[in-house]
CSV table of C-alpha atoms in Angstrom, one decimal:
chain,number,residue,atom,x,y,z
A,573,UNK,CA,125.5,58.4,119.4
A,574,UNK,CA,128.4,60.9,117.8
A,575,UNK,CA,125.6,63.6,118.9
A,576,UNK,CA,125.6,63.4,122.4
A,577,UNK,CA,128.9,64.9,123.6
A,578,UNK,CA,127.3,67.9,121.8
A,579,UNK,CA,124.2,67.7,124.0
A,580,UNK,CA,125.3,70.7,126.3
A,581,UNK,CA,121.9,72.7,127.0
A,582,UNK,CA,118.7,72.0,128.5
A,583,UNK,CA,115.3,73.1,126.9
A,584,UNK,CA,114.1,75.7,129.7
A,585,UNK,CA,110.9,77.7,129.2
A,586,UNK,CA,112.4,80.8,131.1
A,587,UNK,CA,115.0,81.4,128.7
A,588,UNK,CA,114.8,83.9,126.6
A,589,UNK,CA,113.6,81.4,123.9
A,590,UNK,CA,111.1,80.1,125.8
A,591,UNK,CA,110.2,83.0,127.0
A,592,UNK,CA,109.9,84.3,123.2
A,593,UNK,CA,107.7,81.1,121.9
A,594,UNK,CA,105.4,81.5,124.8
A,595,UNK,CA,104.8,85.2,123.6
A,596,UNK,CA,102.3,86.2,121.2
A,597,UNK,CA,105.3,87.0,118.3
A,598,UNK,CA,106.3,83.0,119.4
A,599,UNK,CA,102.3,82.2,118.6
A,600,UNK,CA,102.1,84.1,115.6
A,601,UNK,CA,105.8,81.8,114.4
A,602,UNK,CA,104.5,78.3,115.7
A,603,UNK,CA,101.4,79.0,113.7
A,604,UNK,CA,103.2,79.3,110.6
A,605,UNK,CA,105.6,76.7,111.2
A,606,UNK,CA,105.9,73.4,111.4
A,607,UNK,CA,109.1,70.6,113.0
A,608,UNK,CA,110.2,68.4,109.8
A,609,UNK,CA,112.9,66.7,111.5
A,610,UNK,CA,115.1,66.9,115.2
A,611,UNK,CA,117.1,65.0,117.3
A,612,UNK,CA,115.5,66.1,120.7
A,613,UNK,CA,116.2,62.9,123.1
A,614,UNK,CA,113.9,64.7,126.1
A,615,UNK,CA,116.0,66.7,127.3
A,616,UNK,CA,118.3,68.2,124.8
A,617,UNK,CA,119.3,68.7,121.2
A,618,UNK,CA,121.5,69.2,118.0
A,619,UNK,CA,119.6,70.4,115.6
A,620,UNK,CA,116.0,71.3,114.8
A,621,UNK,CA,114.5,71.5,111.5
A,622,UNK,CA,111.8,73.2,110.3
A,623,UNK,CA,109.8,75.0,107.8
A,624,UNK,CA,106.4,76.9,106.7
A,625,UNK,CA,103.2,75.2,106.6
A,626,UNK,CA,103.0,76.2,103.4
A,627,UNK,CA,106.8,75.0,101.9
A,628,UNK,CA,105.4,72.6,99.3
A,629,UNK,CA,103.7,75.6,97.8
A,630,UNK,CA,106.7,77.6,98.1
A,631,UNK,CA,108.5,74.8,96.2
A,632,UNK,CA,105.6,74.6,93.7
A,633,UNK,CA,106.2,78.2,92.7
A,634,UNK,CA,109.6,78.0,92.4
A,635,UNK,CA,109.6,75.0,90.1
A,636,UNK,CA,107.4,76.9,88.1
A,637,UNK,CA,109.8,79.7,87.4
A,638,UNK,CA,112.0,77.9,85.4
A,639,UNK,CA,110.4,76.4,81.9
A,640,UNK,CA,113.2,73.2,82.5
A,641,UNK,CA,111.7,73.1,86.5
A,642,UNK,CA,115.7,73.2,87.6
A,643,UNK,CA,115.6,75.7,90.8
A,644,UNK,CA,118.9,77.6,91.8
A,645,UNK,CA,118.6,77.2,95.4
A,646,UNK,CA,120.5,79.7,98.2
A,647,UNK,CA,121.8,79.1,101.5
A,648,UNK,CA,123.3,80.5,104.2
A,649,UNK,CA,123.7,80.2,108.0
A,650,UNK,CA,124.0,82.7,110.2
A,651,UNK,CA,124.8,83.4,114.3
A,652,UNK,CA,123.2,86.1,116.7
A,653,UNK,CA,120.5,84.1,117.4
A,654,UNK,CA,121.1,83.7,121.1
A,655,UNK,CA,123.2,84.6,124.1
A,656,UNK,CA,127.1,83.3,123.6
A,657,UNK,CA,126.3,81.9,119.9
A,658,UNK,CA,125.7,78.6,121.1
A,659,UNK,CA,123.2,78.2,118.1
A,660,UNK,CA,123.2,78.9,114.5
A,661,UNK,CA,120.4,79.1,112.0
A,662,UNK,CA,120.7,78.2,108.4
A,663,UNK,CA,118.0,78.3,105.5
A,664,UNK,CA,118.1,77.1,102.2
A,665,UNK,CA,115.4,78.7,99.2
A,666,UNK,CA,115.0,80.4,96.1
A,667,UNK,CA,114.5,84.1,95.1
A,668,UNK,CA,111.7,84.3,92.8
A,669,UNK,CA,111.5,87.1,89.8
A,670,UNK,CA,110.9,90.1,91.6
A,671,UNK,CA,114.2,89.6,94.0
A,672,UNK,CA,112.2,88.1,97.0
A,673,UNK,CA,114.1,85.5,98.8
A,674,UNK,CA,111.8,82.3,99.4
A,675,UNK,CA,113.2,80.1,102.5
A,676,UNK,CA,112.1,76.2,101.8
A,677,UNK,CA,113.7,75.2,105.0
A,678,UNK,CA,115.6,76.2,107.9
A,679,UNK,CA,117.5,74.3,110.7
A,680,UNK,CA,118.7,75.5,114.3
A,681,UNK,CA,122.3,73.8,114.8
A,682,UNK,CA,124.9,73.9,117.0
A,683,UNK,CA,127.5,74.4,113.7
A,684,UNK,CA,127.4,75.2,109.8
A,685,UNK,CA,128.7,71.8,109.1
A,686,UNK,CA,128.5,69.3,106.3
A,687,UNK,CA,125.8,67.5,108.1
A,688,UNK,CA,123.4,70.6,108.9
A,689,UNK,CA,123.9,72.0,105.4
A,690,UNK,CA,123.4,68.7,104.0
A,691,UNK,CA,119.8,68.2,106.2
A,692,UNK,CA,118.6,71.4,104.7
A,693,UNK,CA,120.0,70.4,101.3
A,694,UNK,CA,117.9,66.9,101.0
A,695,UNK,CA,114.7,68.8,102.4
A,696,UNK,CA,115.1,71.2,99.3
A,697,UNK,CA,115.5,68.5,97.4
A,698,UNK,CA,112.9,66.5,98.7
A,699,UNK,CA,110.5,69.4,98.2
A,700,UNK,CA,111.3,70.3,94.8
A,701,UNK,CA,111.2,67.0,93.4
A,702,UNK,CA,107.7,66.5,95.2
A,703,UNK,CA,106.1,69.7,93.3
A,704,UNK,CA,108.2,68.2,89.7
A,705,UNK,CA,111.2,69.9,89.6
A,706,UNK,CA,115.1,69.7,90.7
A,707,UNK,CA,117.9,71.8,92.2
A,708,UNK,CA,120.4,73.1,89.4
A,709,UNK,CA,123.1,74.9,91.1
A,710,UNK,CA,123.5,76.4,94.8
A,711,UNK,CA,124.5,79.8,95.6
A,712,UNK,CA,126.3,79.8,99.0
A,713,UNK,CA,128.7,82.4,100.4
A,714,UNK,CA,132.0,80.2,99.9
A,715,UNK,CA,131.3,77.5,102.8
A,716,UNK,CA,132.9,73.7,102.6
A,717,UNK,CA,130.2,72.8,104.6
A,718,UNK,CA,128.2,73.1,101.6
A,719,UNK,CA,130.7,71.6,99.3
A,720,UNK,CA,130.9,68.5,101.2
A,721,UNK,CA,127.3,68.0,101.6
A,722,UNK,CA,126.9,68.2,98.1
A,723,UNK,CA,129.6,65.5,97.4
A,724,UNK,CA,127.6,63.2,99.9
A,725,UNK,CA,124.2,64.2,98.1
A,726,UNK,CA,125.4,62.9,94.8
């Protein structure tokens, strides 16, 4: 498993994530949430995706934006997250008329890489198509991460 050498942490509840999702803020986030997709062996992890309970109605909306249903889809990562930056988050959505940025998915990774950026990108996908309508273009802040996962998309 090309995963495991990057298996470096242990899930401990005294952390200050743990700490945070045993809190009535981390509550408030796990009733809103929900796990699509991980990699947790037990133990440890790379990557954790998730998204709002309510993302096939985010995608709905979207799709219904645009009269051809093609959605221009946004994504980003971004660090800060935790102590030493061991873990990045990255989302992928759509803004809808009145400028308000509409997350589909989002993913806790050890890297922006072609493979994290590419999970999020299928979700999105996987979403629109669902509520009828497809991803036309990606606005991303100049990552090859992004670049390659759309070559491996195609």
């Amino acid at each position: 498993d090309p995963g495991t050498a990057q298996r470096e942490q242990t899930f401990d509840s005294s952390d200050d994530m743990g700490m945070f999702m045993l809190s009535p803020n981390g509550a408030l986030a796990n009733k809103h949430i929900k796990v699509h997709s991980h990699d947790h062996d037990g133990t440890s992890w790379t990557y954790i995706m998730f998204e709002y309970v309510h993302a096939p109605e985010l995608a709905a909306k979207l799709v219904q934006m645009f009269p051809d249903g093609k959605v221009q889809l946004e994504m980003d990562f971004f660090m800060g997250v935790c102590a030493r930056n061991d873990w990045q988050v990255g989302h992928i959505g759509g803004s809808c008329r009145d400028h308000k940025y509409r997350p589909v998915a989002m993913i806790i990774t050890k890297s922006e890489n072609h493979d994290s950026a590419g999970k999020l990108l299928t979700r999105a996908m996987e979403l629109l198509k669902e509520a009828g309508g497809d991803g036309r273009g990606i606005l991303v802040d100049g990552g090859k991460a992004l670049d390659k996962a759309i070559g491996i998309e195609k």
